[in-house]
PDB file of C-alpha atoms and ligand atoms in Angstrom:
ATOM      1  CA  MET A   1       1.009 -21.534  25.466  1.00 55.00           C
ATOM      2  CA  LYS A   2       3.056 -18.717  25.041  1.00 72.00           C
ATOM      3  CA  SER A   3       5.829 -20.420  23.093  1.00 70.00           C
ATOM      4  CA  LYS A   4       2.892 -21.485  20.635  1.00 81.00           C
ATOM      5  CA  GLY A   5       2.836 -17.862  19.420  1.00 94.00           C
ATOM      6  CA  SER A   6       4.574 -15.744  16.826  1.00 97.00           C
ATOM      7  CA  ILE A   7       7.407 -13.613  15.927  1.00 98.00           C
ATOM      8  CA  GLY A   8       5.790 -10.268  15.368  1.00 98.00           C
ATOM      9  CA  VAL A   9       7.458  -8.045  13.334  1.00 98.00           C
ATOM     10  CA  PHE A  10       6.615  -5.039  11.088  1.00 98.00           C
ATOM     11  CA  ASP A  11       7.825  -2.121   8.920  1.00 98.00           C
ATOM     12  CA  SER A  12       6.326   0.319   7.057  1.00 97.00           C
ATOM     13  CA  GLY A  13       6.583  -1.921   3.642  1.00 96.00           C
ATOM     14  CA  VAL A  14       8.487  -4.545   2.277  1.00 96.00           C
ATOM     15  CA  GLY A  15      11.936  -3.767   4.501  1.00 97.00           C
ATOM     16  CA  GLY A  16      11.256  -6.037   7.252  1.00 98.00           C
ATOM     17  CA  LEU A  17      10.838  -9.017   4.895  1.00 98.00           C
ATOM     18  CA  THR A  18      14.597  -9.010   5.362  1.00 97.00           C
ATOM     19  CA  VAL A  19      14.385 -10.108   9.210  1.00 98.00           C
ATOM     20  CA  VAL A  20      11.451 -12.318   7.774  1.00 98.00           C
ATOM     21  CA  LYS A  21      13.935 -14.066   5.996  1.00 97.00           C
ATOM     22  CA  GLN A  22      15.969 -14.454   8.394  1.00 97.00           C
ATOM     23  CA  ILE A  23      13.805 -15.968  10.787  1.00 98.00           C
ATOM     24  CA  SER A  24      12.728 -18.482   8.086  1.00 96.00           C
ATOM     25  CA  GLN A  25      16.411 -19.641   7.707  1.00 96.00           C
ATOM     26  CA  LYS A  26      17.172 -19.607  11.710  1.00 97.00           C
ATOM     27  CA  LEU A  27      14.176 -20.389  13.454  1.00 97.00           C
ATOM     28  CA  PRO A  28      11.988 -22.474  11.070  1.00 95.00           C
ATOM     29  CA  ARG A  29       9.874 -23.873  13.388  1.00 95.00           C
ATOM     30  CA  GLU A  30       8.550 -20.309  14.645  1.00 97.00           C
ATOM     31  CA  ASN A  31       5.406 -18.837  13.802  1.00 97.00           C
ATOM     32  CA  VAL A  32       5.462 -15.177  11.810  1.00 97.00           C
ATOM     33  CA  ILE A  33       3.012 -12.057  11.955  1.00 98.00           C
ATOM     34  CA  TYR A  34       4.074  -9.431   9.906  1.00 98.00           C
ATOM     35  CA  LEU A  35       2.466  -5.948   9.253  1.00 98.00           C
ATOM     36  CA  ALA A  36       3.545  -3.949   6.363  1.00 97.00           C
ATOM     37  CA  ASP A  37       2.408   0.111   6.972  1.00 97.00           C
ATOM     38  CA  GLU A  38       2.264   0.926   3.563  1.00 95.00           C
ATOM     39  CA  ALA A  39      -0.687   3.310   4.028  1.00 95.00           C
ATOM     40  CA  HIS A  40       2.275   5.437   5.286  1.00 96.00           C
ATOM     41  CA  VAL A  41       5.228   4.273   3.450  1.00 96.00           C
ATOM     42  CA  PRO A  42       8.074   5.978   3.063  1.00 96.00           C
ATOM     43  CA  TYR A  43       8.592   6.747   6.755  1.00 97.00           C
ATOM     44  CA  GLY A  44      11.593   8.528   6.231  1.00 93.00           C
ATOM     45  CA  GLU A  45      10.827  12.128   6.086  1.00 93.00           C
ATOM     46  CA  ARG A  46       7.832  11.887   8.425  1.00 95.00           C
ATOM     47  CA  HIS A  47       7.985  13.433  11.939  1.00 93.00           C
ATOM     48  CA  PRO A  48       9.229  11.362  14.912  1.00 93.00           C
ATOM     49  CA  TYR A  49       5.918  11.630  16.634  1.00 91.00           C
ATOM     50  CA  GLU A  50       3.821   9.621  13.910  1.00 93.00           C
ATOM     51  CA  ILE A  51       6.653   7.144  13.597  1.00 95.00           C
ATOM     52  CA  ILE A  52       6.468   6.659  17.289  1.00 95.00           C
ATOM     53  CA  SER A  53       2.670   6.923  17.316  1.00 94.00           C
ATOM     54  CA  PHE A  54       2.673   4.227  14.415  1.00 96.00           C
ATOM     55  CA  ALA A  55       4.808   1.786  15.962  1.00 97.00           C
ATOM     56  CA  LEU A  56       3.079   1.694  19.401  1.00 96.00           C
ATOM     57  CA  GLY A  57      -0.277   1.130  17.829  1.00 96.00           C
ATOM     58  CA  ILE A  58       1.294  -1.406  15.314  1.00 98.00           C
ATOM     59  CA  THR A  59       2.899  -3.301  18.334  1.00 98.00           C
ATOM     60  CA  ARG A  60      -0.228  -3.321  20.278  1.00 97.00           C
ATOM     61  CA  PHE A  61      -2.020  -4.787  17.217  1.00 97.00           C
ATOM     62  CA  LEU A  62       0.553  -7.809  16.621  1.00 98.00           C
ATOM     63  CA  ILE A  63       0.419  -8.545  20.956  1.00 97.00           C
ATOM     64  CA  GLU A  64      -3.489  -8.602  20.634  1.00 96.00           C
ATOM     65  CA  ARG A  65      -2.819 -11.396  17.582  1.00 96.00           C
ATOM     66  CA  GLY A  66      -0.732 -13.697  19.835  1.00 96.00           C
ATOM     67  CA  ALA A  67       2.952 -12.148  19.465  1.00 98.00           C
ATOM     68  CA  LYS A  68       5.116 -13.451  22.473  1.00 98.00           C
ATOM     69  CA  LEU A  69       7.960 -10.956  20.628  1.00 98.00           C
ATOM     70  CA  ILE A  70       8.087  -8.120  18.544  1.00 98.00           C
ATOM     71  CA  VAL A  71      10.815  -7.168  16.302  1.00 98.00           C
ATOM     72  CA  MET A  72      10.606  -3.829  15.138  1.00 98.00           C
ATOM     73  CA  GLY A  73      12.114  -4.563  11.370  1.00 98.00           C
ATOM     74  CA  CYS A  74      12.272  -1.028  11.037  1.00 98.00           C
ATOM     75  CA  ASN A  75      15.241   1.171  11.649  1.00 98.00           C
ATOM     76  CA  MET A  76      13.540   4.193  12.281  1.00 98.00           C
ATOM     77  CA  SER A  77      10.938   2.805  14.734  1.00 98.00           C
ATOM     78  CA  SER A  78      14.358   1.386  16.499  1.00 98.00           C
ATOM     79  CA  ALA A  79      15.589   4.448  16.679  1.00 97.00           C
ATOM     80  CA  LEU A  80      12.494   6.066  17.988  1.00 96.00           C
ATOM     81  CA  ALA A  81      10.101   3.722  19.707  1.00 96.00           C
ATOM     82  CA  LEU A  82      11.711   0.887  20.988  1.00 96.00           C
ATOM     83  CA  SER A  83      11.972   2.375  24.525  1.00 93.00           C
ATOM     84  CA  PRO A  84       8.142   3.820  24.774  1.00 94.00           C
ATOM     85  CA  ALA A  85       6.813   0.372  23.366  1.00 96.00           C
ATOM     86  CA  ARG A  86       9.152  -1.634  26.278  1.00 96.00           C
ATOM     87  CA  LYS A  87       7.487   0.826  28.635  1.00 94.00           C
ATOM     88  CA  LEU A  88       3.793   0.393  27.187  1.00 94.00           C
ATOM     89  CA  PHE A  89       4.046  -3.378  26.631  1.00 96.00           C
ATOM     90  CA  PRO A  90       6.293  -4.712  29.863  1.00 96.00           C
ATOM     91  CA  ASP A  91       4.921  -8.044  29.084  1.00 96.00           C
ATOM     92  CA  THR A  92       6.351  -8.585  25.577  1.00 97.00           C
ATOM     93  CA  PRO A  93       9.888  -8.528  24.799  1.00 97.00           C
ATOM     94  CA  VAL A  94      10.344  -5.997  21.858  1.00 98.00           C
ATOM     95  CA  ILE A  95      13.537  -5.682  19.866  1.00 98.00           C
ATOM     96  CA  GLY A  96      14.955  -3.681  17.575  1.00 98.00           C
ATOM     97  CA  VAL A  97      17.816  -3.841  14.315  1.00 98.00           C
ATOM     98  CA  ILE A  98      20.073  -0.886  15.382  1.00 98.00           C
ATOM     99  CA  GLU A  99      22.129  -2.261  17.809  1.00 97.00           C
ATOM    100  CA  ALA A 100      22.431  -5.641  16.434  1.00 98.00           C
ATOM    101  CA  GLY A 101      23.666  -4.224  13.105  1.00 98.00           C
ATOM    102  CA  VAL A 102      26.294  -1.898  15.420  1.00 98.00           C
ATOM    103  CA  ARG A 103      27.766  -5.206  16.867  1.00 98.00           C
ATOM    104  CA  ALA A 104      27.783  -6.766  13.498  1.00 98.00           C
ATOM    105  CA  ALA A 105      29.688  -3.999  12.165  1.00 98.00           C
ATOM    106  CA  LEU A 106      32.325  -3.754  14.805  1.00 98.00           C
ATOM    107  CA  ARG A 107      33.058  -7.824  15.144  1.00 97.00           C
ATOM    108  CA  VAL A 108      33.952  -7.249  11.199  1.00 97.00           C
ATOM    109  CA  SER A 109      35.380  -3.981  11.234  1.00 96.00           C
ATOM    110  CA  ARG A 110      38.975  -3.909  11.222  1.00 91.00           C
ATOM    111  CA  ASP A 111      40.139  -0.031  11.147  1.00 95.00           C
ATOM    112  CA  GLY A 112      36.751   1.398  12.859  1.00 96.00           C
ATOM    113  CA  LYS A 113      35.766   3.304   9.435  1.00 98.00           C
ATOM    114  CA  ILE A 114      32.046   2.685   9.429  1.00 98.00           C
ATOM    115  CA  GLY A 115      29.739   4.018   6.768  1.00 98.00           C
ATOM    116  CA  VAL A 116      25.965   4.336   7.844  1.00 98.00           C
ATOM    117  CA  LEU A 117      23.126   4.260   5.098  1.00 98.00           C
ATOM    118  CA  ALA A 118      19.954   5.288   6.352  1.00 98.00           C
ATOM    119  CA  THR A 119      16.759   7.532   5.930  1.00 98.00           C
ATOM    120  CA  THR A 120      16.834  11.065   6.698  1.00 97.00           C
ATOM    121  CA  GLY A 121      14.781  10.257   9.812  1.00 96.00           C
ATOM    122  CA  THR A 122      17.386   7.629  11.446  1.00 97.00           C
ATOM    123  CA  VAL A 123      19.999   9.586  10.098  1.00 98.00           C
ATOM    124  CA  ASN A 124      18.691  12.708  12.433  1.00 97.00           C
ATOM    125  CA  THR A 125      18.569  10.564  15.388  1.00 97.00           C
ATOM    126  CA  HIS A 126      22.072   9.562  15.065  1.00 98.00           C
ATOM    127  CA  ALA A 127      21.442   6.258  16.894  1.00 97.00           C
ATOM    128  CA  TYR A 128      23.973   4.354  14.752  1.00 98.00           C
ATOM    129  CA  ARG A 129      26.494   6.995  15.314  1.00 98.00           C
ATOM    130  CA  ASP A 130      25.435   7.086  19.158  1.00 97.00           C
ATOM    131  CA  ALA A 131      25.325   2.973  19.298  1.00 98.00           C
ATOM    132  CA  ILE A 132      28.764   3.002  17.409  1.00 98.00           C
ATOM    133  CA  LEU A 133      30.481   5.099  19.494  1.00 98.00           C
ATOM    134  CA  ARG A 134      29.266   3.774  23.017  1.00 97.00           C
ATOM    135  CA  LEU A 135      31.213   0.635  22.215  1.00 97.00           C
ATOM    136  CA  ASN A 136      34.228   1.740  20.185  1.00 97.00           C
ATOM    137  CA  PRO A 137      34.679   5.511  21.145  1.00 97.00           C
ATOM    138  CA  SER A 138      37.482   5.715  18.824  1.00 97.00           C
ATOM    139  CA  ALA A 139      35.400   4.496  15.810  1.00 98.00           C
ATOM    140  CA  MET A 140      34.904   6.854  12.679  1.00 98.00           C
ATOM    141  CA  VAL A 141      31.202   7.158  11.641  1.00 98.00           C
ATOM    142  CA  VAL A 142      29.687   8.583   8.431  1.00 98.00           C
ATOM    143  CA  GLU A 143      25.736   8.280   8.560  1.00 98.00           C
ATOM    144  CA  GLN A 144      24.366   9.306   4.564  1.00 98.00           C
ATOM    145  CA  ALA A 145      20.672   9.942   4.616  1.00 98.00           C
ATOM    146  CA  CYS A 146      19.186   7.864   1.116  1.00 98.00           C
ATOM    147  CA  PRO A 147      15.619   9.420   0.839  1.00 97.00           C
ATOM    148  CA  LYS A 148      15.469   8.077  -2.965  1.00 98.00           C
ATOM    149  CA  PHE A 149      16.009   3.927  -1.965  1.00 98.00           C
ATOM    150  CA  VAL A 150      12.709   3.174  -0.095  1.00 97.00           C
ATOM    151  CA  PRO A 151      10.633   4.672  -2.870  1.00 96.00           C
ATOM    152  CA  LEU A 152      12.725   2.854  -5.426  1.00 97.00           C
ATOM    153  CA  VAL A 153      12.451  -0.832  -3.617  1.00 96.00           C
ATOM    154  CA  GLU A 154       8.621   0.076  -2.765  1.00 94.00           C
ATOM    155  CA  ALA A 155       8.213   0.592  -6.897  1.00 94.00           C
ATOM    156  CA  ASP A 156      10.213  -2.794  -7.493  1.00 94.00           C
ATOM    157  CA  MET A 157      13.405  -0.755  -8.963  1.00 96.00           C
ATOM    158  CA  ALA A 158      16.198  -1.885  -7.123  1.00 95.00           C
ATOM    159  CA  ASP A 159      17.745  -3.234 -10.074  1.00 94.00           C
ATOM    160  CA  SER A 160      17.222   0.097 -12.056  1.00 96.00           C
ATOM    161  CA  GLU A 161      19.611   2.587 -14.017  1.00 97.00           C
ATOM    162  CA  GLU A 162      17.578   5.216 -11.058  1.00 98.00           C
ATOM    163  CA  ALA A 163      19.088   2.773  -8.146  1.00 98.00           C
ATOM    164  CA  GLU A 164      22.536   2.560  -9.504  1.00 97.00           C
ATOM    165  CA  SER A 165      22.589   6.449  -9.939  1.00 98.00           C
ATOM    166  CA  ALA A 166      21.298   6.798  -6.643  1.00 98.00           C
ATOM    167  CA  ALA A 167      23.709   4.504  -5.144  1.00 98.00           C
ATOM    168  CA  HIS A 168      26.571   6.430  -6.872  1.00 98.00           C
ATOM    169  CA  GLU A 169      25.254   9.517  -5.057  1.00 98.00           C
ATOM    170  CA  TYR A 170      24.877   8.577  -1.662  1.00 98.00           C
ATOM    171  CA  MET A 171      28.016   6.358  -1.818  1.00 98.00           C
ATOM    172  CA  LYS A 172      30.130   9.179  -2.473  1.00 98.00           C
ATOM    173  CA  PRO A 173      30.950  10.391   0.862  1.00 98.00           C
ATOM    174  CA  LEU A 174      31.623   6.802   2.628  1.00 98.00           C
ATOM    175  CA  LEU A 175      33.673   6.161  -0.378  1.00 97.00           C
ATOM    176  CA  SER A 176      35.845   9.687   0.149  1.00 97.00           C
ATOM    177  CA  ALA A 177      36.141   9.021   4.129  1.00 97.00           C
ATOM    178  CA  ASP A 178      37.700   5.462   3.202  1.00 97.00           C
ATOM    179  CA  CYS A 179      34.894   3.250   4.683  1.00 98.00           C
ATOM    180  CA  SER A 180      35.725  -0.272   4.883  1.00 97.00           C
ATOM    181  CA  THR A 181      32.362  -1.587   6.444  1.00 98.00           C
ATOM    182  CA  ILE A 182      28.854  -0.064   5.729  1.00 98.00           C
ATOM    183  CA  ILE A 183      25.913  -0.772   7.934  1.00 98.00           C
ATOM    184  CA  LEU A 184      22.298  -0.957   5.436  1.00 98.00           C
ATOM    185  CA  GLY A 185      20.604   0.758   7.896  1.00 98.00           C
ATOM    186  CA  CYS A 186      17.370   0.419   6.670  1.00 98.00           C
ATOM    187  CA  THR A 187      15.510  -3.088   6.325  1.00 98.00           C
ATOM    188  CA  HIS A 188      14.837  -2.038   2.483  1.00 98.00           C
ATOM    189  CA  TYR A 189      18.377  -1.092   1.594  1.00 98.00           C
ATOM    190  CA  PRO A 190      19.208  -5.031   1.539  1.00 97.00           C
ATOM    191  CA  PHE A 191      17.005  -5.127  -1.528  1.00 96.00           C
ATOM    192  CA  LEU A 192      19.522  -2.854  -3.166  1.00 97.00           C
ATOM    193  CA  ALA A 193      22.381  -4.735  -1.954  1.00 96.00           C
ATOM    194  CA  GLY A 194      23.412  -5.436  -6.126  1.00 96.00           C
ATOM    195  CA  ALA A 195      23.703  -1.572  -6.454  1.00 97.00           C
ATOM    196  CA  ILE A 196      25.469  -0.875  -3.443  1.00 98.00           C
ATOM    197  CA  SER A 197      28.017  -3.352  -3.678  1.00 96.00           C
ATOM    198  CA  ARG A 198      28.415  -2.699  -7.369  1.00 96.00           C
ATOM    199  CA  VAL A 199      29.336   1.003  -6.535  1.00 97.00           C
ATOM    200  CA  ALA A 200      31.171   0.282  -2.913  1.00 96.00           C
ATOM    201  CA  GLY A 201      33.414  -2.648  -4.690  1.00 93.00           C
ATOM    202  CA  LYS A 202      34.738  -6.018  -3.275  1.00 90.00           C
ATOM    203  CA  HIS A 203      36.930  -4.504  -0.502  1.00 93.00           C
ATOM    204  CA  ILE A 204      33.855  -2.856   1.402  1.00 97.00           C
ATOM    205  CA  THR A 205      32.131  -5.404   3.666  1.00 97.00           C
ATOM    206  CA  LEU A 206      28.155  -4.396   3.395  1.00 98.00           C
ATOM    207  CA  ILE A 207      26.065  -5.563   7.022  1.00 98.00           C
ATOM    208  CA  ASP A 208      22.647  -6.377   6.556  1.00 98.00           C
ATOM    209  CA  PRO A 209      21.355  -6.174  10.309  1.00 98.00           C
ATOM    210  CA  ALA A 210      18.554  -8.324  10.229  1.00 98.00           C
ATOM    211  CA  GLU A 211      21.053 -11.520  10.531  1.00 97.00           C
ATOM    212  CA  GLU A 212      22.446 -10.368  13.644  1.00 98.00           C
ATOM    213  CA  THR A 213      18.813  -9.094  14.923  1.00 98.00           C
ATOM    214  CA  VAL A 214      17.519 -12.736  14.397  1.00 98.00           C
ATOM    215  CA  VAL A 215      20.454 -14.167  16.376  1.00 98.00           C
ATOM    216  CA  GLU A 216      19.307 -12.150  19.469  1.00 98.00           C
ATOM    217  CA  ALA A 217      15.834 -13.007  19.098  1.00 98.00           C
ATOM    218  CA  ALA A 218      16.612 -16.813  18.973  1.00 98.00           C
ATOM    219  CA  ASN A 219      18.677 -16.323  22.306  1.00 98.00           C
ATOM    220  CA  LEU A 220      15.862 -14.509  23.709  1.00 97.00           C
ATOM    221  CA  LEU A 221      13.314 -16.671  22.944  1.00 97.00           C
ATOM    222  CA  SER A 222      15.733 -19.492  23.931  1.00 97.00           C
ATOM    223  CA  SER A 223      16.730 -17.899  27.898  1.00 96.00           C
ATOM    224  CA  SER A 224      12.930 -17.003  28.051  1.00 94.00           C
ATOM    225  CA  LYS A 225      12.179 -20.637  27.175  1.00 95.00           C
ATOM    226  CA  LEU A 226       9.550 -19.081  24.489  1.00 94.00           C
ATOM    227  CA  LEU A 227      10.807 -21.174  21.700  1.00 94.00           C
ATOM    228  CA  ASP A 228       8.734 -23.683  19.796  1.00 89.00           C
ATOM    229  CA  PHE A 229       9.180 -27.045  20.173  1.00 90.00           C
ATOM    230  CA  SER A 230       5.633 -28.135  18.833  1.00 88.00           C
ATOM    231  CA  GLY A 231       6.754 -29.658  15.452  1.00 83.00           C
ATOM    232  CA  ASP A 232       3.632 -27.889  13.920  1.00 88.00           C
ATOM    233  CA  GLU A 233       4.091 -26.349  10.462  1.00 91.00           C
ATOM    234  CA  PRO A 234       4.831 -22.769  11.012  1.00 94.00           C
ATOM    235  CA  SER A 235       2.320 -20.174   9.911  1.00 95.00           C
ATOM    236  CA  TYR A 236       3.436 -17.015   8.401  1.00 96.00           C
ATOM    237  CA  ILE A 237       0.264 -14.427   8.659  1.00 96.00           C
ATOM    238  CA  PHE A 238       0.619 -10.826   6.601  1.00 97.00           C
ATOM    239  CA  PHE A 239      -1.030  -7.871   7.025  1.00 97.00           C
ATOM    240  CA  THR A 240      -0.812  -4.758   5.234  1.00 96.00           C
ATOM    241  CA  THR A 241      -2.213  -1.002   5.421  1.00 96.00           C
ATOM    242  CA  ALA A 242      -2.792  -0.532   2.016  1.00 93.00           C
ATOM    243  CA  LYS A 243      -4.005  -2.486  -1.210  1.00 83.00           C
ATOM    244  CA  THR A 244      -2.682  -6.380  -0.663  1.00 79.00           C
ATOM    245  CA  GLU A 245      -1.410  -6.989  -4.826  1.00 84.00           C
ATOM    246  CA  LYS A 246       1.810  -4.792  -4.633  1.00 86.00           C
ATOM    247  CA  PHE A 247       2.854  -6.364  -1.017  1.00 92.00           C
ATOM    248  CA  ALA A 248       2.319  -9.584  -2.353  1.00 92.00           C
ATOM    249  CA  ASP A 249       4.267  -9.536  -5.806  1.00 92.00           C
ATOM    250  CA  LEU A 250       7.317  -7.771  -4.100  1.00 92.00           C
ATOM    251  CA  GLY A 251       7.334  -9.808  -1.210  1.00 93.00           C
ATOM    252  CA  SER A 252       6.858 -13.293  -2.536  1.00 93.00           C
ATOM    253  CA  LYS A 253       9.622 -12.309  -4.946  1.00 92.00           C
ATOM    254  CA  PHE A 254      11.851 -11.362  -1.899  1.00 91.00           C
ATOM    255  CA  LEU A 255      11.073 -14.431   0.238  1.00 92.00           C
ATOM    256  CA  ASN A 256      11.120 -16.868  -2.610  1.00 91.00           C
ATOM    257  CA  ARG A 257       7.852 -18.122  -1.659  1.00 89.00           C
ATOM    258  CA  GLU A 258       4.283 -17.421  -2.668  1.00 91.00           C
ATOM    259  CA  ILE A 259       2.944 -14.888   0.336  1.00 93.00           C
ATOM    260  CA  GLN A 260      -0.325 -16.447   1.045  1.00 88.00           C
ATOM    261  CA  ASN A 261      -2.606 -15.174   4.409  1.00 92.00           C
ATOM    262  CA  LEU A 262      -2.341 -11.689   3.516  1.00 95.00           C
ATOM    263  CA  VAL A 263      -5.010  -9.449   4.908  1.00 95.00           C
ATOM    264  CA  GLU A 264      -5.937  -5.746   4.428  1.00 95.00           C
ATOM    265  CA  VAL A 265      -6.460  -3.816   7.750  1.00 96.00           C
ATOM    266  CA  SER A 266      -6.935  -0.301   7.915  1.00 95.00           C
ATOM    267  CA  TRP A 267      -5.596   2.616  10.381  1.00 95.00           C
ATOM    268  CA  GLY A 268      -8.779   3.881  12.704  1.00 93.00           C
ATOM    269  CA  LYS A 269     -10.654   0.372  12.241  1.00 93.00           C
ATOM    270  CA  GLU A 270      -8.565  -2.698  13.019  1.00 92.00           C
ATOM    271  CA  LEU A 271      -5.810  -0.381  14.006  1.00 93.00           C
ATOM    272  CA  GLY A 272      -5.116   2.746  16.035  1.00 90.00           C
ATOM    273  CA  ALA A 273      -2.463   4.939  16.399  1.00 83.00           C
ATOM    274  CA  VAL A 274      -1.002   5.256  20.440  1.00 83.00           C
ATOM    275  CA  GLU A 275      -0.552   8.707  21.562  1.00 77.00           C
ATOM    276  CA  TRP A 276       2.723   9.106  23.472  1.00 71.00           C
ATOM    277  CA  GLN A 277       3.820  12.337  24.975  1.00 67.00           C
ATOM    278  CA  GLU A 278       6.708  11.743  27.483  1.00 60.00           C
ATOM    279  CA  LYS A 279       9.393  14.035  28.194  1.00 50.00           C
ATOM    280  CA  THR A 280      12.385  11.895  27.320  1.00 49.00           C
ATOM    281  CA  VAL A 281      10.667  11.206  23.636  1.00 50.00           C
ATOM    282  CA  GLU A 282      10.202  15.318  23.399  1.00 49.00           C
ATOM    283  CA  GLN A 283      13.584  15.533  24.255  1.00 49.00           C
ATOM    284  CA  THR A 284      14.540  12.682  21.349  1.00 51.00           C
ATOM    285  CA  THR A 285      12.364  14.435  18.704  1.00 50.00           C
ATOM    286  CA  LYS A 286      13.589  17.718  19.393  1.00 48.00           C
ATOM    287  CA  SER A 287      17.087  16.476  18.602  1.00 45.00           C
ATOM    288  CA  ALA A 288      16.202  14.960  15.709  1.00 46.00           C
ATOM    289  CA  LEU A 289      14.937  17.813  14.512  1.00 40.00           C
TER     290      LEU A 289
HETATM  291  N1  DGL B   1      12.412   0.096   6.291  1.00 71.00           N
HETATM  292  C1  DGL B   1      12.397   1.358   7.246  1.00 71.00           C
HETATM  293  C2  DGL B   1      13.398   1.451   8.309  1.00 71.00           C
HETATM  294  O1  DGL B   1      14.560   0.518   8.235  1.00 71.00           O
HETATM  295  C3  DGL B   1      11.777   2.446   6.967  1.00 71.00           C
HETATM  296  C4  DGL B   1      12.077   3.096   5.629  1.00 71.00           C
HETATM  297  C5  DGL B   1      10.551   4.043   5.226  1.00 71.00           C
HETATM  298  O2  DGL B   1       9.627   3.605   5.214  1.00 71.00           O
HETATM  299  O3  DGL B   1      11.367   5.195   5.140  1.00 71.00           O
HETATM  300  O4  DGL B   1      13.921   2.379   8.599  1.00 71.00           O
END
């Protein structure tokens, strides 16, 4: 029975755990399978084709292991691979984090001045800017690439002086533009919320798209009659494409629960990247370069 399946979530590393944390709070009966593509982290500076090909390979892997819904817990994958994944896997719903983040930001913003902190790859697609302006054409959007952030989070340095000084650097243009709402447009960035909010100050609202994404997931599962009402203890299974220790330590710290059921898988063995060459993607790729 499909309702007994899992919610499949993936990211380049620990970032997508921000989505898993929300699932454990808002959908506590659901099983979760998570894949961290730590062999390829950081995604931020990689070519869009690579990101699409990884995302499709991981989506297929998660569906083969019983995912009834895929949540791309990665903004770059959401910006580039959502529509190819929906075409390639039409029987499994696939959602991303960007539209949800935009809805949440527009709901709280009083003046429409929205800043977006994201990876270079996500900023290059302008997926956030475009989605915000679609819903509110008079909004003002400032997008800032933050290439130092993901490596700091993955090195467990979210509370370091380096993180604080990177936050100062990246927040400057957003503060100059008087942004009152800031979207954490990379799932790794809520790990840095302390440093970012210290620089931003109390009057700025930080948006973590994971929260609204899981509300969307819950609505989708409910309307598709895919919610798990079995009453069984939910299972959480984690896969990583690199050495498991780092992910287990960092992930357990963030989730406040020990990560058990952690399995190392390899590209070229259990996982295969999917070649994807469609005209629309080519155009997206070109405009993102
Ligand atoms: N956490 C991912 C995102 O939301 C990817 C970060 C990276 O590996 O650069 O975009």
